[in-house]
Amino acid sequence: MRPFAYARADSAESAVRALSEAGPGVKVLAGGTTLYDLMKLDIEAPTSVVDVHRVPELSYIDTSGDELVFGAGARMADMAEDPVVRNEYPMLSESLWRAASEQLRIMATAGGNLLQRTRCAYFRGGEPYACNKRNPGSGCAAIGGADRGNALFGISDSCAAVYPGDWPIALIALDTEVDILGPDGERTIPLAELHREPGDRPEVETTLRPDELILRIRVRKTPAGRGSAYVKVRDRESYAFALASAAVAVAVEPTGVVTDARIGIGGVATRPWRVPAAEQALIGQPLTPESMRHAGEVAYQGARPGTHNVFKVELGIRVVADALRIAGERAAR
Ligand SMILES: Cc1cc2nc3c(=O)[nH]c(=O)nc-3n(C[C@H](O)[C@H](O)[C@H](O)COP(=O)(O)OP(=O)(O)OC[C@H]3O[C@@H](n4cnc5c(N)ncnc54)[C@H](O)[C@@H]3O)c2cc1C
């Protein structure tokens, strides 16, 4: 790890001031569960960090209004266990507790979770692997290489690295906004505008500037939350990233017809990926094995597999159908 300067902020405003003063080599430090890893691997080499882990105004969860509000410093474990989140938005709770390990979830924060970086082996493997994300212009050894983990959606000729997070897959399926503080004040963006597809600049992963701080994440409440589920398939049942996942929420009439559907898919795209066409395919239909399978097939239309990740298409379709089955049972209770 390279030497770096450390500053601890006691408020969001002082953090942004410190970020601006430090210049472009600065990084926000929250739980450190992924930033420190990447620094040890020499993939991240900030000249300074601004520690926001103990900023009280960032560390809260408020579910009392018409939105679920997660301060950027809220811990994954606390969000997963929050009674409103657990009972009324099981997809959010499940996506959190199926991620990482309890020790990590106690340290890791909402803001850091959104901004975690790909687990692509070529990105994390360092030299001698070509990786446009780690070393812009060097090429992509994953494309045409050992591509079992590669993304199927949002890929470019420069990069096919999967966005690895679970919770943001559930967030993207709901109407989620992110409040950001910068030197010029606060701004709000839809979560869908936070992460970038790689295009020809895979190293630029978000629309966040180095001197900006995520303040909070807000999810508009919806009755579909109760009929929701997060299904994650991975190589082992715990402590592993998704091969394919689906976050779904449905509202169903007493007749059994779907009136609202939200679907996000994970482990298969370069950023959190919502599939509106699959949602539309369900609305007005009853939830049957055929309609759930069809929604999965629509979700995976346009997938661009390589050589060793073709299996993710059928797997992903089944994961969507399975999540819909569980969500449908919950919606009917
Ligand atoms: C072994 C292991 C297994 C894991 N498994 C999973 C898994 O299965 N599923 C999953 O989803 N995740 C998994 N994770 C990732 C884990 O969820 C992240 O490490 C964690 O959420 C990051 O949060 P943090 O607070 O520690 O972030 P940090 O490491 O402190 O920061 C991460 C990034 O976010 C930036 N950042 C943090 N807060 C802010 C803010 N408020 N504003 C602006 N920028 C900010 C930092 O600058 C940094 O770039 C795993 C991690 C490990 C180490």
GROMACS .gro file of N, CA and C in nm, residues 6 8 29-36 51-54 59 71-79 96 99-113:
model
  120
    6TYR      N    1  -0.449   1.120   0.569
    6TYR     CA    2  -0.577   1.079   0.627
    6TYR      C    3  -0.640   1.197   0.699
    8ARG      N    4  -1.018   1.296   0.910
    8ARG     CA    5  -1.150   1.248   0.954
    8ARG      C    6  -1.247   1.366   0.955
   29LEU      N    7  -1.354   0.772   0.238
   29LEU     CA    8  -1.340   0.644   0.307
   29LEU      C    9  -1.462   0.627   0.397
   30ALA      N   10  -1.533   0.517   0.377
   30ALA     CA   11  -1.649   0.489   0.465
   30ALA      C   12  -1.612   0.369   0.552
   31GLY      N   13  -1.671   0.251   0.526
   31GLY     CA   14  -1.634   0.133   0.606
   31GLY      C   15  -1.496   0.079   0.570
   32GLY      N   16  -1.448   0.114   0.453
   32GLY     CA   17  -1.314   0.070   0.409
   32GLY      C   18  -1.309  -0.076   0.366
   33THR      N   19  -1.423  -0.145   0.362
   33THR     CA   20  -1.419  -0.289   0.336
   33THR      C   21  -1.380  -0.324   0.192
   34THR      N   22  -1.395  -0.228   0.103
   34THR     CA   23  -1.347  -0.256  -0.033
   34THR      C   24  -1.238  -0.159  -0.075
   35LEU      N   25  -1.244  -0.035  -0.024
   35LEU     CA   26  -1.139   0.061  -0.063
   35LEU      C   27  -1.001   0.015  -0.015
   36TYR      N   28  -0.992  -0.031   0.110
   36TYR     CA   29  -0.861  -0.075   0.161
   36TYR      C   30  -0.809  -0.196   0.082
   51ASP      N   31  -1.224   1.044   0.579
   51ASP     CA   32  -1.300   0.940   0.649
   51ASP      C   33  -1.435   0.996   0.696
   52VAL      N   34  -1.543   0.937   0.645
   52VAL     CA   35  -1.677   0.984   0.684
   52VAL      C   36  -1.751   0.880   0.768
   53HIS      N   37  -1.680   0.778   0.812
   53HIS     CA   38  -1.746   0.665   0.877
   53HIS      C   39  -1.819   0.704   1.004
   54ARG      N   40  -1.771   0.808   1.071
   54ARG     CA   41  -1.834   0.843   1.199
   54ARG      C   42  -1.910   0.976   1.191
   59SER      N   43  -2.540   0.870   0.927
   59SER     CA   44  -2.566   0.734   0.977
   59SER      C   45  -2.707   0.720   1.032
   71GLY      N   46  -2.932   0.707   0.511
   71GLY     CA   47  -2.814   0.792   0.510
   71GLY      C   48  -2.698   0.713   0.449
   72ALA      N   49  -2.608   0.783   0.381
   72ALA     CA   50  -2.498   0.713   0.313
   72ALA      C   51  -2.413   0.632   0.411
   73GLY      N   52  -2.416   0.672   0.539
   73GLY     CA   53  -2.335   0.601   0.638
   73GLY      C   54  -2.411   0.490   0.711
   74ALA      N   55  -2.538   0.467   0.673
   74ALA     CA   56  -2.614   0.357   0.736
   74ALA      C   57  -2.543   0.226   0.705
   75ARG      N   58  -2.537   0.138   0.806
   75ARG     CA   59  -2.466   0.010   0.787
   75ARG      C   60  -2.556  -0.092   0.719
   76MET      N   61  -2.494  -0.177   0.637
   76MET     CA   62  -2.571  -0.281   0.567
   76MET      C   63  -2.651  -0.367   0.666
   77ALA      N   64  -2.587  -0.405   0.776
   77ALA     CA   65  -2.654  -0.494   0.872
   77ALA      C   66  -2.778  -0.426   0.930
   78ASP      N   67  -2.766  -0.296   0.962
   78ASP     CA   68  -2.881  -0.225   1.021
   78ASP      C   69  -2.994  -0.211   0.919
   79MET      N   70  -2.958  -0.185   0.794
   79MET     CA   71  -3.062  -0.170   0.691
   79MET      C   72  -3.133  -0.303   0.670
   96LEU      N   73  -2.949  -0.735   0.095
   96LEU     CA   74  -2.843  -0.694   0.187
   96LEU      C   75  -2.785  -0.813   0.262
   99ALA      N   76  -2.551  -1.060   0.093
   99ALA     CA   77  -2.423  -1.005   0.045
   99ALA      C   78  -2.316  -1.021   0.152
  100ALA      N   79  -2.196  -1.049   0.107
  100ALA     CA   80  -2.077  -1.047   0.195
  100ALA      C   81  -2.097  -1.137   0.318
  101SER      N   82  -2.048  -1.091   0.435
  101SER     CA   83  -2.061  -1.169   0.559
  101SER      C   84  -2.111  -1.073   0.667
  102GLU      N   85  -2.155  -1.127   0.780
  102GLU     CA   86  -2.210  -1.040   0.885
  102GLU      C   87  -2.104  -0.938   0.931
  103GLN      N   88  -1.979  -0.983   0.946
  103GLN     CA   89  -1.874  -0.889   0.990
  103GLN      C   90  -1.863  -0.771   0.892
  104LEU      N   91  -1.864  -0.805   0.762
  104LEU     CA   92  -1.854  -0.699   0.661
  104LEU      C   93  -1.977  -0.610   0.664
  105ARG      N   94  -2.094  -0.671   0.681
  105ARG     CA   95  -2.217  -0.592   0.677
  105ARG      C   96  -2.226  -0.495   0.796
  106ILE      N   97  -2.159  -0.530   0.905
  106ILE     CA   98  -2.158  -0.441   1.022
  106ILE      C   99  -2.071  -0.317   0.994
  107MET      N  100  -1.965  -0.334   0.917
  107MET     CA  101  -1.875  -0.223   0.883
  107MET      C  102  -1.923  -0.143   0.762
  108ALA      N  103  -1.974  -0.214   0.662
  108ALA     CA  104  -1.997  -0.153   0.530
  108ALA      C  105  -2.120  -0.065   0.529
  109THR      N  106  -2.114   0.040   0.449
  109THR     CA  107  -2.217   0.143   0.447
  109THR      C  108  -2.297   0.145   0.316
  110ALA      N  109  -2.409   0.216   0.322
  110ALA     CA  110  -2.494   0.228   0.203
  110ALA      C  111  -2.418   0.293   0.087
  111GLY      N  112  -2.349   0.405   0.115
  111GLY     CA  113  -2.278   0.476   0.008
  111GLY      C  114  -2.167   0.390  -0.051
  112GLY      N  115  -2.090   0.325   0.035
  112GLY     CA  116  -1.980   0.239  -0.014
  112GLY      C  117  -2.033   0.121  -0.092
  113ASN      N  118  -2.148   0.070  -0.051
  113ASN     CA  119  -2.207  -0.043  -0.121
  113ASN      C  120  -2.242  -0.007  -0.265
   0.00000   0.00000   0.00000
